[in-house]
PDB file of C-alpha atoms in Angstrom:
ATOM      1  CA  MET A   3      31.033   7.344  25.002  1.00 69.00           C
ATOM      2  CA  CYS A   4      32.359   4.689  22.558  1.00 79.00           C
ATOM      3  CA  ALA A   5      35.574   5.508  20.383  1.00 91.00           C
ATOM      4  CA  ARG A   6      36.964   1.907  19.885  1.00 96.00           C
ATOM      5  CA  TYR A   7      35.279  -1.510  19.962  1.00 98.00           C
ATOM      6  CA  THR A   8      35.821  -5.097  18.867  1.00 98.00           C
ATOM      7  CA  LEU A   9      34.166  -7.552  16.435  1.00 98.00           C
ATOM      8  CA  THR A  10      36.380 -10.657  16.591  1.00 98.00           C
ATOM      9  CA  ARG A  11      33.853 -13.501  16.026  1.00 96.00           C
ATOM     10  CA  SER A  12      33.869 -16.079  13.202  1.00 93.00           C
ATOM     11  CA  GLU A  13      31.430 -15.915  10.324  1.00 92.00           C
ATOM     12  CA  LYS A  14      29.757 -18.927  11.813  1.00 93.00           C
ATOM     13  CA  GLN A  15      29.307 -17.260  15.242  1.00 95.00           C
ATOM     14  CA  LEU A  16      28.022 -14.088  13.568  1.00 96.00           C
ATOM     15  CA  LEU A  17      25.473 -16.181  11.432  1.00 95.00           C
ATOM     16  CA  GLU A  18      24.148 -17.906  14.670  1.00 95.00           C
ATOM     17  CA  ALA A  19      23.631 -14.259  16.234  1.00 96.00           C
ATOM     18  CA  TYR A  20      22.137 -12.669  13.213  1.00 97.00           C
ATOM     19  CA  ASN A  21      20.554 -14.712  10.400  1.00 95.00           C
ATOM     20  CA  VAL A  22      21.707 -12.342   7.385  1.00 97.00           C
ATOM     21  CA  LYS A  23      24.175 -12.381   4.432  1.00 97.00           C
ATOM     22  CA  PHE A  24      27.431 -11.302   5.729  1.00 97.00           C
ATOM     23  CA  PRO A  25      30.290  -9.925   3.360  1.00 96.00           C
ATOM     24  CA  GLU A  26      33.921 -10.921   3.917  1.00 94.00           C
ATOM     25  CA  PHE A  27      35.165  -9.638   7.118  1.00 94.00           C
ATOM     26  CA  GLU A  28      38.492  -9.862   9.099  1.00 95.00           C
ATOM     27  CA  PRO A  29      38.039  -9.964  13.061  1.00 96.00           C
ATOM     28  CA  ASN A  30      39.102  -6.643  14.316  1.00 98.00           C
ATOM     29  CA  TYR A  31      40.552  -6.376  17.828  1.00 98.00           C
ATOM     30  CA  ASN A  32      40.538  -2.546  17.949  1.00 98.00           C
ATOM     31  CA  LEU A  33      38.161  -1.134  15.725  1.00 98.00           C
ATOM     32  CA  ALA A  34      38.809   2.598  15.403  1.00 96.00           C
ATOM     33  CA  PRO A  35      37.418   5.738  13.831  1.00 95.00           C
ATOM     34  CA  THR A  36      37.237   5.617   9.976  1.00 95.00           C
ATOM     35  CA  GLN A  37      37.813   1.543   9.870  1.00 96.00           C
ATOM     36  CA  ASN A  38      35.043  -0.545   8.617  1.00 97.00           C
ATOM     37  CA  GLY A  39      32.548  -2.114  10.887  1.00 98.00           C
ATOM     38  CA  LEU A  40      29.607  -4.331  10.186  1.00 98.00           C
ATOM     39  CA  VAL A  41      26.044  -2.857  10.276  1.00 98.00           C
ATOM     40  CA  ILE A  42      22.572  -3.878   9.595  1.00 98.00           C
ATOM     41  CA  THR A  43      20.247  -1.285   8.362  1.00 98.00           C
ATOM     42  CA  ALA A  44      16.478  -0.673   8.664  1.00 98.00           C
ATOM     43  CA  ASP A  45      16.593  -0.312   4.740  1.00 97.00           C
ATOM     44  CA  GLU A  46      18.170  -3.757   4.140  1.00 98.00           C
ATOM     45  CA  PRO A  47      17.598  -5.691   7.234  1.00 97.00           C
ATOM     46  CA  ASP A  48      18.552  -9.015   5.630  1.00 97.00           C
ATOM     47  CA  ILE A  49      22.227  -8.151   5.019  1.00 98.00           C
ATOM     48  CA  ALA A  50      25.160  -6.937   6.986  1.00 98.00           C
ATOM     49  CA  GLN A  51      27.029  -4.245   5.374  1.00 97.00           C
ATOM     50  CA  LYS A  52      30.570  -2.648   5.718  1.00 98.00           C
ATOM     51  CA  MET A  53      30.717   0.959   6.811  1.00 98.00           C
ATOM     52  CA  HIS A  54      33.187   3.477   8.201  1.00 97.00           C
ATOM     53  CA  PHE A  55      32.957   4.394  11.901  1.00 97.00           C
ATOM     54  CA  GLY A  56      32.426   8.055  12.196  1.00 97.00           C
ATOM     55  CA  LEU A  57      29.536   9.625  10.546  1.00 97.00           C
ATOM     56  CA  VAL A  58      30.028  11.819   7.651  1.00 96.00           C
ATOM     57  CA  PRO A  59      26.770  13.746   6.836  1.00 94.00           C
ATOM     58  CA  TYR A  60      25.420  13.638   3.354  1.00 92.00           C
ATOM     59  CA  TRP A  61      25.771  17.455   3.405  1.00 92.00           C
ATOM     60  CA  SER A  62      29.565  17.537   4.053  1.00 92.00           C
ATOM     61  CA  ALA A  63      31.874  18.988   1.657  1.00 90.00           C
ATOM     62  CA  ASP A  64      34.111  15.991   1.752  1.00 91.00           C
ATOM     63  CA  THR A  65      34.610  12.727   3.978  1.00 92.00           C
ATOM     64  CA  LYS A  66      36.932  14.060   6.378  1.00 91.00           C
ATOM     65  CA  LEU A  67      35.681  12.799   9.606  1.00 88.00           C
ATOM     66  CA  ASN A  68      34.795  15.117  12.413  1.00 83.00           C
ATOM     67  CA  PHE A  69      35.566  13.227  15.673  1.00 82.00           C
ATOM     68  CA  SER A  70      32.444  14.576  17.341  1.00 90.00           C
ATOM     69  CA  THR A  71      30.386  12.368  15.074  1.00 95.00           C
ATOM     70  CA  LEU A  72      31.671   9.099  16.461  1.00 95.00           C
ATOM     71  CA  ASN A  73      28.964   9.090  18.898  1.00 96.00           C
ATOM     72  CA  ALA A  74      25.496  10.556  18.969  1.00 96.00           C
ATOM     73  CA  ARG A  75      23.919  11.774  22.425  1.00 96.00           C
ATOM     74  CA  SER A  76      20.580  10.050  22.533  1.00 97.00           C
ATOM     75  CA  GLU A  77      19.046  12.741  24.606  1.00 95.00           C
ATOM     76  CA  GLY A  78      19.491  15.460  21.979  1.00 93.00           C
ATOM     77  CA  ALA A  79      19.694  13.612  18.780  1.00 95.00           C
ATOM     78  CA  GLY A  80      16.280  14.452  17.601  1.00 94.00           C
ATOM     79  CA  MET A  81      17.256  18.207  17.622  1.00 95.00           C
ATOM     80  CA  LYS A  82      20.639  18.004  15.917  1.00 95.00           C
ATOM     81  CA  LYS A  83      21.059  19.012  12.324  1.00 94.00           C
ATOM     82  CA  THR A  84      23.438  16.146  12.057  1.00 95.00           C
ATOM     83  CA  TYR A  85      21.272  13.317  13.372  1.00 97.00           C
ATOM     84  CA  ALA A  86      17.478  14.463  13.204  1.00 97.00           C
ATOM     85  CA  PRO A  87      17.115  13.913   9.349  1.00 97.00           C
ATOM     86  CA  LEU A  88      18.530  10.471   9.999  1.00 97.00           C
ATOM     87  CA  LEU A  89      16.016   9.659  12.599  1.00 98.00           C
ATOM     88  CA  VAL A  90      13.152  11.029  10.743  1.00 97.00           C
ATOM     89  CA  HIS A  91      13.879   8.902   7.646  1.00 97.00           C
ATOM     90  CA  HIS A  92      14.698   5.836   9.701  1.00 97.00           C
ATOM     91  CA  LYS A  93      18.303   5.634   8.819  1.00 98.00           C
ATOM     92  CA  THR A  94      18.771   3.501  11.679  1.00 98.00           C
ATOM     93  CA  CYS A  95      21.306   0.504  12.090  1.00 98.00           C
ATOM     94  CA  LEU A  96      22.656  -2.286  14.186  1.00 98.00           C
ATOM     95  CA  VAL A  97      26.224  -1.891  14.683  1.00 98.00           C
ATOM     96  CA  LEU A  98      27.504  -5.315  15.509  1.00 98.00           C
ATOM     97  CA  ALA A  99      30.294  -5.923  18.095  1.00 98.00           C
ATOM     98  CA  ASP A 100      31.448  -8.164  20.822  1.00 98.00           C
ATOM     99  CA  GLY A 101      32.929  -5.795  23.089  1.00 98.00           C
ATOM    100  CA  PHE A 102      34.084  -2.362  23.585  1.00 97.00           C
ATOM    101  CA  TYR A 103      36.929  -0.297  25.382  1.00 97.00           C
ATOM    102  CA  GLU A 104      36.793   2.516  27.768  1.00 95.00           C
ATOM    103  CA  TRP A 105      39.608   4.302  29.522  1.00 94.00           C
ATOM    104  CA  ASP A 106      40.158   5.153  33.270  1.00 92.00           C
ATOM    105  CA  LYS A 107      41.947   8.352  33.354  1.00 85.00           C
ATOM    106  CA  LYS A 108      41.695   9.248  37.037  1.00 80.00           C
ATOM    107  CA  SER A 109      45.262   8.614  37.869  1.00 77.00           C
ATOM    108  CA  GLY A 110      46.571  10.722  34.981  1.00 79.00           C
ATOM    109  CA  GLU A 111      47.165   7.577  32.771  1.00 88.00           C
ATOM    110  CA  SER A 112      44.884   6.123  30.232  1.00 90.00           C
ATOM    111  CA  ILE A 113      44.060   2.616  31.573  1.00 94.00           C
ATOM    112  CA  PRO A 114      42.069   0.605  29.279  1.00 96.00           C
ATOM    113  CA  TYR A 115      39.174  -1.851  30.091  1.00 96.00           C
ATOM    114  CA  ARG A 116      37.303  -4.053  27.909  1.00 97.00           C
ATOM    115  CA  PHE A 117      33.486  -4.676  28.443  1.00 97.00           C
ATOM    116  CA  THR A 118      31.528  -7.557  27.148  1.00 98.00           C
ATOM    117  CA  LEU A 119      28.105  -9.000  27.776  1.00 98.00           C
ATOM    118  CA  LYS A 120      27.309 -12.061  30.107  1.00 97.00           C
ATOM    119  CA  ASP A 121      24.194 -13.299  28.047  1.00 93.00           C
ATOM    120  CA  ARG A 122      25.464 -12.809  24.543  1.00 95.00           C
ATOM    121  CA  GLU A 123      28.765 -13.312  22.886  1.00 96.00           C
ATOM    122  CA  VAL A 124      27.702 -10.914  19.852  1.00 98.00           C
ATOM    123  CA  PHE A 125      25.445  -7.908  20.322  1.00 98.00           C
ATOM    124  CA  ALA A 126      24.571  -4.678  18.666  1.00 98.00           C
ATOM    125  CA  PHE A 127      24.709  -1.005  19.479  1.00 98.00           C
ATOM    126  CA  ALA A 128      22.087   1.310  18.322  1.00 98.00           C
ATOM    127  CA  GLY A 129      23.457   3.256  15.491  1.00 98.00           C
ATOM    128  CA  LEU A 130      22.631   5.879  12.627  1.00 98.00           C
ATOM    129  CA  TRP A 131      24.234   5.750   9.255  1.00 98.00           C
ATOM    130  CA  SER A 132      24.534   8.089   6.298  1.00 97.00           C
ATOM    131  CA  GLU A 133      25.338   7.992   2.587  1.00 96.00           C
ATOM    132  CA  TRP A 134      27.893  10.789   1.298  1.00 95.00           C
ATOM    133  CA  LYS A 135      27.976  11.264  -2.554  1.00 94.00           C
ATOM    134  CA  SER A 136      30.721  13.038  -4.245  1.00 88.00           C
ATOM    135  CA  LYS A 137      29.480  16.003  -6.644  1.00 84.00           C
ATOM    136  CA  PHE A 138      32.532  15.464  -8.823  1.00 83.00           C
ATOM    137  CA  ASN A 139      32.556  11.770  -9.437  1.00 88.00           C
ATOM    138  CA  ASP A 140      30.876   8.377  -8.626  1.00 86.00           C
ATOM    139  CA  ASP A 141      32.462   8.258  -4.973  1.00 90.00           C
ATOM    140  CA  VAL A 142      30.158   7.096  -2.421  1.00 94.00           C
ATOM    141  CA  TYR A 143      30.991   7.081   1.474  1.00 96.00           C
ATOM    142  CA  ARG A 144      28.789   5.164   3.759  1.00 97.00           C
ATOM    143  CA  SER A 145      29.384   5.788   7.667  1.00 98.00           C
ATOM    144  CA  PHE A 146      27.735   5.267  10.979  1.00 98.00           C
ATOM    145  CA  THR A 147      27.723   6.720  14.430  1.00 98.00           C
ATOM    146  CA  ILE A 148      26.934   4.924  17.768  1.00 98.00           C
ATOM    147  CA  MET A 149      24.203   6.192  19.938  1.00 98.00           C
ATOM    148  CA  THR A 150      25.135   6.895  23.503  1.00 96.00           C
ATOM    149  CA  THR A 151      23.254   7.109  26.877  1.00 96.00           C
ATOM    150  CA  VAL A 152      24.236   7.732  30.473  1.00 94.00           C
ATOM    151  CA  ALA A 153      26.514   5.342  31.966  1.00 94.00           C
ATOM    152  CA  ASN A 154      25.427   2.530  34.165  1.00 94.00           C
ATOM    153  CA  GLU A 155      27.412   1.667  37.397  1.00 93.00           C
ATOM    154  CA  THR A 156      29.653  -0.832  35.599  1.00 95.00           C
ATOM    155  CA  VAL A 157      30.797   1.602  33.080  1.00 94.00           C
ATOM    156  CA  GLY A 158      30.681   4.577  35.193  1.00 92.00           C
ATOM    157  CA  LYS A 159      33.128   3.113  37.718  1.00 90.00           C
ATOM    158  CA  VAL A 160      36.016   3.019  34.966  1.00 90.00           C
ATOM    159  CA  HIS A 161      35.582   6.813  34.404  1.00 71.00           C
ATOM    160  CA  ASP A 162      33.036   8.476  36.601  1.00 63.00           C
ATOM    161  CA  PRO A 163      29.199   8.168  37.230  1.00 52.00           C
ATOM    162  CA  LYS A 164      28.414  11.142  34.628  1.00 66.00           C
ATOM    163  CA  PHE A 165      30.274   9.227  31.978  1.00 85.00           C
ATOM    164  CA  ARG A 166      28.572   7.941  28.784  1.00 92.00           C
ATOM    165  CA  MET A 167      28.353   4.379  27.504  1.00 95.00           C
ATOM    166  CA  PRO A 168      27.185   3.054  24.052  1.00 97.00           C
ATOM    167  CA  VAL A 169      23.567   2.095  23.818  1.00 98.00           C
ATOM    168  CA  ILE A 170      23.483  -1.749  23.668  1.00 98.00           C
ATOM    169  CA  LEU A 171      20.174  -3.047  22.541  1.00 98.00           C
ATOM    170  CA  ASP A 172      18.581  -6.381  23.745  1.00 96.00           C
ATOM    171  CA  ARG A 173      17.044  -8.690  21.133  1.00 95.00           C
ATOM    172  CA  SER A 174      13.697  -7.465  21.285  1.00 95.00           C
ATOM    173  CA  SER A 175      14.817  -3.715  21.034  1.00 97.00           C
ATOM    174  CA  GLU A 176      17.221  -4.693  18.033  1.00 98.00           C
ATOM    175  CA  LYS A 177      13.912  -5.216  16.050  1.00 97.00           C
ATOM    176  CA  LEU A 178      12.214  -2.119  17.268  1.00 97.00           C
ATOM    177  CA  TRP A 179      15.367   0.032  16.299  1.00 98.00           C
ATOM    178  CA  LEU A 180      14.841  -1.187  12.768  1.00 98.00           C
ATOM    179  CA  ASN A 181      11.328  -0.670  12.700  1.00 97.00           C
ATOM    180  CA  ARG A 182      10.562   1.894  10.041  1.00 95.00           C
ATOM    181  CA  HIS A 183       7.182   2.647  11.473  1.00 94.00           C
ATOM    182  CA  PHE A 184       8.379   3.690  14.805  1.00 95.00           C
ATOM    183  CA  SER A 185       8.360   7.300  15.916  1.00 96.00           C
ATOM    184  CA  VAL A 186      11.551   9.261  16.687  1.00 97.00           C
ATOM    185  CA  PRO A 187      10.474   9.549  20.246  1.00 96.00           C
ATOM    186  CA  ALA A 188       9.560   5.928  20.353  1.00 97.00           C
ATOM    187  CA  LEU A 189      13.038   5.078  18.895  1.00 97.00           C
ATOM    188  CA  LEU A 190      14.810   7.475  21.326  1.00 97.00           C
ATOM    189  CA  SER A 191      12.997   5.778  24.242  1.00 97.00           C
ATOM    190  CA  LEU A 192      15.026   2.486  23.496  1.00 98.00           C
ATOM    191  CA  CYS A 193      18.359   4.246  24.358  1.00 98.00           C
ATOM    192  CA  GLN A 194      18.752   3.069  27.877  1.00 97.00           C
ATOM    193  CA  PRO A 195      21.679   2.059  29.824  1.00 96.00           C
ATOM    194  CA  TYR A 196      22.387  -1.831  29.565  1.00 97.00           C
ATOM    195  CA  PRO A 197      21.639  -3.776  32.907  1.00 97.00           C
ATOM    196  CA  ASP A 198      24.734  -3.805  35.101  1.00 97.00           C
ATOM    197  CA  ASP A 199      24.271  -7.532  35.965  1.00 97.00           C
ATOM    198  CA  LEU A 200      24.661  -8.644  32.382  1.00 98.00           C
ATOM    199  CA  MET A 201      28.072  -6.939  31.767  1.00 98.00           C
ATOM    200  CA  ASN A 202      31.663  -8.145  32.239  1.00 97.00           C
ATOM    201  CA  VAL A 203      34.658  -5.877  32.620  1.00 97.00           C
ATOM    202  CA  TYR A 204      38.364  -6.388  32.678  1.00 97.00           C
ATOM    203  CA  GLN A 205      41.296  -4.460  32.394  1.00 97.00           C
ATOM    204  CA  VAL A 206      43.541  -5.007  29.198  1.00 97.00           C
ATOM    205  CA  SER A 207      47.054  -4.100  27.883  1.00 96.00           C
ATOM    206  CA  LYS A 208      47.775  -0.359  27.261  1.00 95.00           C
ATOM    207  CA  ASP A 209      48.900  -1.586  23.940  1.00 95.00           C
ATOM    208  CA  VAL A 210      45.341  -1.049  22.626  1.00 96.00           C
ATOM    209  CA  ASN A 211      45.548   2.713  23.241  1.00 95.00           C
ATOM    210  CA  THR A 212      47.359   3.292  19.866  1.00 93.00           C
ATOM    211  CA  ALA A 213      44.797   3.184  17.171  1.00 92.00           C
ATOM    212  CA  ALA A 214      47.279   2.861  14.444  1.00 91.00           C
ATOM    213  CA  VAL A 215      51.186   2.768  13.936  1.00 84.00           C
ATOM    214  CA  LYS A 216      52.560   4.616  10.682  1.00 81.00           C
ATOM    215  CA  SER A 217      48.893   4.570   9.463  1.00 86.00           C
ATOM    216  CA  ILE A 218      48.710   0.769   9.755  1.00 91.00           C
ATOM    217  CA  PRO A 219      45.794  -0.224  12.112  1.00 92.00           C
ATOM    218  CA  ASN A 220      47.084  -1.493  15.311  1.00 94.00           C
ATOM    219  CA  ASN A 221      45.216  -4.716  15.439  1.00 96.00           C
ATOM    220  CA  LYS A 222      46.228  -7.602  17.646  1.00 95.00           C
ATOM    221  CA  GLN A 223      44.495 -10.555  19.063  1.00 96.00           C
ATOM    222  CA  GLU A 224      46.046 -10.248  22.513  1.00 96.00           C
ATOM    223  CA  PHE A 225      44.343  -6.911  22.928  1.00 96.00           C
ATOM    224  CA  ILE A 226      41.208  -8.463  24.199  1.00 97.00           C
ATOM    225  CA  LEU A 227      42.922 -10.565  26.712  1.00 97.00           C
ATOM    226  CA  PRO A 228      42.848  -9.731  30.426  1.00 96.00           C
ATOM    227  CA  LEU A 229      46.034  -7.911  31.686  1.00 91.00           C
ATOM    228  CA  ASN A 230      48.736 -10.232  32.521  1.00 76.00           C
ATOM    229  CA  SER A 231      47.211 -13.308  30.850  1.00 64.00           C
ATOM    230  CA  GLN A 232      49.018 -12.795  27.726  1.00 55.00           C
TER     231      GLN A 232
END
Protein backbone atom coordinates (compact mmCIF):
# COMPACT_ATOMS: atom_id res chain seq x y z
CA MET A 1 0.00 0.00 0.00
CA CYS A 2 1.01 3.66 -0.06
CA ALA A 3 -0.19 6.00 2.68
CA ARG A 4 2.69 8.50 2.60
CA TYR A 5 4.88 9.71 -0.24
CA THR A 6 7.11 12.59 -1.32
CA LEU A 7 7.24 15.22 -4.03
CA THR A 8 10.26 17.40 -3.35
CA ARG A 9 11.66 18.42 -6.73
CA SER A 10 11.82 21.96 -8.06
CA GLU A 11 9.42 23.29 -10.66
CA LYS A 12 12.24 23.12 -13.22
CA GLN A 13 12.80 19.42 -12.50
CA LEU A 14 9.07 18.73 -12.68
CA LEU A 15 8.86 20.52 -16.03
CA GLU A 16 11.77 18.50 -17.38
CA ALA A 17 9.96 15.29 -16.42
CA TYR A 18 6.44 16.35 -17.45
CA ASN A 19 5.96 19.08 -20.02
CA VAL A 20 2.70 20.43 -18.63
CA LYS A 21 1.55 23.61 -16.90
CA PHE A 22 2.19 23.46 -13.15
CA PRO A 23 0.46 25.36 -10.34
CA GLU A 24 2.43 26.78 -7.42
CA PHE A 25 3.44 23.85 -5.24
CA GLU A 26 5.68 23.64 -2.20
CA PRO A 27 7.99 20.60 -1.79
CA ASN A 28 6.39 17.98 0.44
CA TYR A 29 8.66 15.54 2.26
CA ASN A 30 5.83 13.69 3.99
CA LEU A 31 2.70 13.93 1.85
CA ALA A 32 -0.11 12.47 3.93
CA PRO A 33 -3.87 11.80 3.54
CA THR A 34 -6.08 14.86 2.89
CA GLN A 35 -3.06 16.94 1.83
CA ASN A 36 -2.74 18.20 -1.74
CA GLY A 37 -0.74 16.22 -4.26
CA LEU A 38 -0.12 16.97 -7.94
CA VAL A 39 -1.95 14.92 -10.54
CA ILE A 40 -2.31 14.91 -14.33
CA THR A 41 -5.70 13.67 -15.49
CA ALA A 42 -6.86 11.99 -18.70
CA ASP A 43 -9.46 14.78 -19.02
CA GLU A 44 -6.85 17.55 -18.92
CA PRO A 45 -3.47 16.00 -19.78
CA ASP A 46 -1.77 19.35 -20.44
CA ILE A 47 -1.91 20.60 -16.86
CA ALA A 48 -0.98 19.37 -13.40
CA GLN A 49 -3.62 19.95 -10.75
CA LYS A 50 -3.72 19.99 -6.97
CA MET A 51 -6.02 17.35 -5.49
CA HIS A 52 -6.49 15.85 -2.05
CA PHE A 53 -4.87 12.49 -1.29
CA GLY A 54 -7.59 10.04 -0.28
CA LEU A 55 -10.53 9.60 -2.62
CA VAL A 56 -13.95 10.95 -1.66
CA PRO A 57 -16.55 9.43 -4.05
CA TYR A 58 -18.90 11.83 -5.80
CA TRP A 59 -21.87 10.18 -4.07
CA SER A 60 -20.54 10.70 -0.53
CA ALA A 61 -22.63 12.72 1.92
CA ASP A 62 -19.60 14.84 2.84
CA THR A 63 -15.85 15.09 2.35
CA LYS A 64 -14.92 13.08 5.43
CA LEU A 65 -12.17 10.75 4.27
CA ASN A 66 -12.61 7.00 4.52
CA PHE A 67 -9.03 5.80 4.92
CA SER A 68 -9.79 2.65 2.94
CA THR A 69 -9.84 4.90 -0.17
CA LEU A 70 -6.19 5.97 0.07
CA ASN A 71 -5.37 3.03 -2.19
CA ALA A 72 -7.32 0.93 -4.68
CA ARG A 73 -6.42 -2.73 -5.15
CA SER A 74 -5.98 -3.06 -8.90
CA GLU A 75 -7.09 -6.70 -8.95
CA GLY A 76 -10.63 -5.88 -7.81
CA ALA A 77 -11.06 -2.20 -8.69
CA GLY A 78 -13.20 -2.96 -11.72
CA MET A 79 -15.84 -4.56 -9.50
CA LYS A 80 -15.95 -1.98 -6.69
CA LYS A 81 -18.73 0.61 -6.40
CA THR A 82 -16.17 3.28 -5.52
CA TYR A 83 -13.72 2.66 -8.36
CA ALA A 84 -15.51 0.90 -11.22
CA PRO A 85 -17.35 4.04 -12.48
CA LEU A 86 -14.09 5.97 -12.45
CA LEU A 87 -12.40 3.34 -14.60
CA VAL A 88 -15.34 3.15 -17.01
CA HIS A 89 -15.45 6.93 -17.40
CA HIS A 90 -11.66 7.21 -17.65
CA LYS A 91 -11.15 9.24 -14.49
CA THR A 92 -7.54 8.12 -14.51
CA CYS A 93 -4.62 10.25 -13.41
CA LEU A 94 -0.88 10.29 -12.92
CA VAL A 95 0.05 10.99 -9.29
CA LEU A 96 3.43 12.72 -9.40
CA ALA A 97 6.04 11.65 -6.85
CA ASP A 98 9.75 11.22 -6.28
CA GLY A 99 9.59 8.63 -3.51
CA PHE A 100 7.32 6.84 -1.05
CA TYR A 101 7.50 5.44 2.46
CA GLU A 102 6.70 2.00 3.82
CA TRP A 103 7.11 0.71 7.35
CA ASP A 104 8.75 -2.47 8.66
CA LYS A 105 6.68 -3.59 11.66
CA LYS A 106 8.12 -7.08 12.14
CA SER A 107 9.97 -6.07 15.32
CA GLY A 108 6.91 -4.44 16.86
CA GLU A 109 8.20 -0.98 16.02
CA SER A 110 7.30 1.04 12.93
CA ILE A 111 10.61 1.48 11.13
CA PRO A 112 10.27 3.69 8.03
CA TYR A 113 11.99 3.15 4.69
CA ARG A 114 11.97 5.38 1.65
CA PHE A 115 11.78 3.99 -1.88
CA THR A 116 12.99 5.85 -4.96
CA LEU A 117 13.74 4.93 -8.57
CA LYS A 118 17.15 4.52 -10.16
CA ASP A 119 16.03 5.45 -13.66
CA ARG A 120 13.96 8.59 -12.88
CA GLU A 121 14.02 11.35 -10.28
CA VAL A 122 10.33 12.10 -10.78
CA PHE A 123 7.78 9.43 -11.63
CA ALA A 124 4.05 8.73 -11.47
CA PHE A 125 1.77 6.34 -9.62
CA ALA A 126 -1.33 5.13 -11.44
CA GLY A 127 -4.27 6.90 -9.85
CA LEU A 128 -8.02 7.47 -10.05
CA TRP A 129 -9.71 10.76 -9.20
CA SER A 130 -13.17 11.98 -8.31
CA GLU A 131 -14.99 15.29 -7.96
CA TRP A 132 -17.39 15.78 -5.05
CA LYS A 133 -19.89 18.64 -5.17
CA SER A 134 -21.90 19.94 -2.26
CA LYS A 135 -25.69 19.81 -2.49
CA PHE A 136 -25.97 22.95 -0.42
CA ASN A 137 -23.41 25.39 -1.86
CA ASP A 138 -20.75 25.71 -4.56
CA ASP A 139 -18.08 23.70 -2.72
CA VAL A 140 -16.09 21.29 -4.89
CA TYR A 141 -13.60 18.74 -3.54
CA ARG A 142 -11.30 16.91 -5.94
CA SER A 143 -9.44 13.90 -4.61
CA PHE A 144 -7.49 10.86 -5.75
CA THR A 145 -6.49 7.35 -4.81
CA ILE A 146 -3.31 5.44 -5.68
CA MET A 147 -3.60 2.04 -7.38
CA THR A 148 -1.73 -0.84 -5.73
CA THR A 149 -0.45 -4.22 -6.85
CA VAL A 150 1.44 -7.12 -5.28
CA ALA A 151 4.79 -6.08 -3.85
CA ASN A 152 8.01 -6.81 -5.69
CA GLU A 153 10.89 -8.33 -3.72
CA THR A 154 12.39 -4.93 -2.82
CA VAL A 155 9.20 -3.66 -1.19
CA GLY A 156 8.20 -7.07 0.15
CA LYS A 157 11.39 -7.37 2.20
CA VAL A 158 10.42 -4.37 4.29
CA HIS A 159 7.17 -5.95 5.42
CA ASP A 160 6.48 -9.39 3.97
CA PRO A 161 6.12 -10.97 0.49
CA LYS A 162 2.31 -10.60 0.58
CA PHE A 163 2.56 -6.87 1.11
CA ARG A 164 1.28 -4.35 -1.42
CA MET A 165 3.08 -1.61 -3.31
CA PRO A 166 1.89 1.39 -5.33
CA VAL A 167 1.60 0.95 -9.08
CA ILE A 168 4.53 2.85 -10.56
CA LEU A 169 4.11 3.41 -14.29
CA ASP A 170 6.98 3.45 -16.76
CA ARG A 171 6.96 6.27 -19.31
CA SER A 172 5.14 4.33 -22.02
CA SER A 173 2.52 3.08 -19.54
CA GLU A 174 1.90 6.63 -18.31
CA LYS A 175 0.56 7.57 -21.74
CA LEU A 176 -1.59 4.45 -21.89
CA TRP A 177 -3.00 5.05 -18.40
CA LEU A 178 -4.30 8.41 -19.65
CA ASN A 179 -5.60 6.95 -22.95
CA ARG A 180 -9.36 7.55 -22.95
CA HIS A 181 -9.88 4.81 -25.54
CA PHE A 182 -8.35 2.04 -23.43
CA SER A 183 -10.73 -0.59 -22.06
CA VAL A 184 -10.93 -1.23 -18.32
CA PRO A 185 -9.16 -4.62 -18.61
CA ALA A 186 -6.41 -3.00 -20.68
CA LEU A 187 -5.97 -0.27 -18.08
CA LEU A 188 -5.79 -2.73 -15.20
CA SER A 189 -3.25 -4.84 -17.09
CA LEU A 190 -0.82 -1.94 -16.66
CA CYS A 191 -0.89 -2.37 -12.87
CA GLN A 192 2.24 -4.46 -12.42
CA PRO A 193 5.04 -4.47 -9.80
CA TYR A 194 7.90 -2.17 -10.74
CA PRO A 195 11.18 -3.97 -11.59
CA ASP A 196 13.35 -4.60 -8.52
CA ASP A 197 16.56 -3.66 -10.30
CA LEU A 198 15.25 -0.14 -10.94
CA MET A 199 14.47 0.68 -7.30
CA ASN A 200 16.44 2.05 -4.36
CA VAL A 201 15.51 1.67 -0.69
CA TYR A 202 16.99 3.07 2.51
CA GLN A 203 15.96 3.52 6.13
CA VAL A 204 14.96 7.00 7.32
CA SER A 205 14.28 8.66 10.66
CA LYS A 206 11.21 7.61 12.65
CA ASP A 207 10.38 11.31 12.87
CA VAL A 208 8.56 10.82 9.57
CA ASN A 209 6.08 8.46 11.24
CA THR A 210 3.95 11.36 12.46
CA ALA A 211 1.86 12.91 9.70
CA ALA A 212 0.94 16.05 11.64
CA VAL A 213 1.63 17.77 14.96
CA LYS A 214 -1.31 19.72 16.44
CA SER A 215 -2.96 19.65 13.00
CA ILE A 216 0.15 21.14 11.36
CA PRO A 217 1.69 18.89 8.66
CA ASN A 218 4.94 17.28 9.79
CA ASN A 219 6.98 18.18 6.73
CA LYS A 220 10.76 18.48 7.02
CA GLN A 221 13.49 18.15 4.39
CA GLU A 222 15.60 15.87 6.58
CA PHE A 223 12.90 13.19 6.46
CA ILE A 224 14.13 12.00 3.06
CA LEU A 225 17.75 11.61 4.16
CA PRO A 226 19.18 8.15 4.92
CA LEU A 227 19.18 7.35 8.63
CA ASN A 228 22.18 8.76 10.57
CA SER A 229 23.11 11.10 7.71
CA GLN A 230 21.16 14.06 9.08
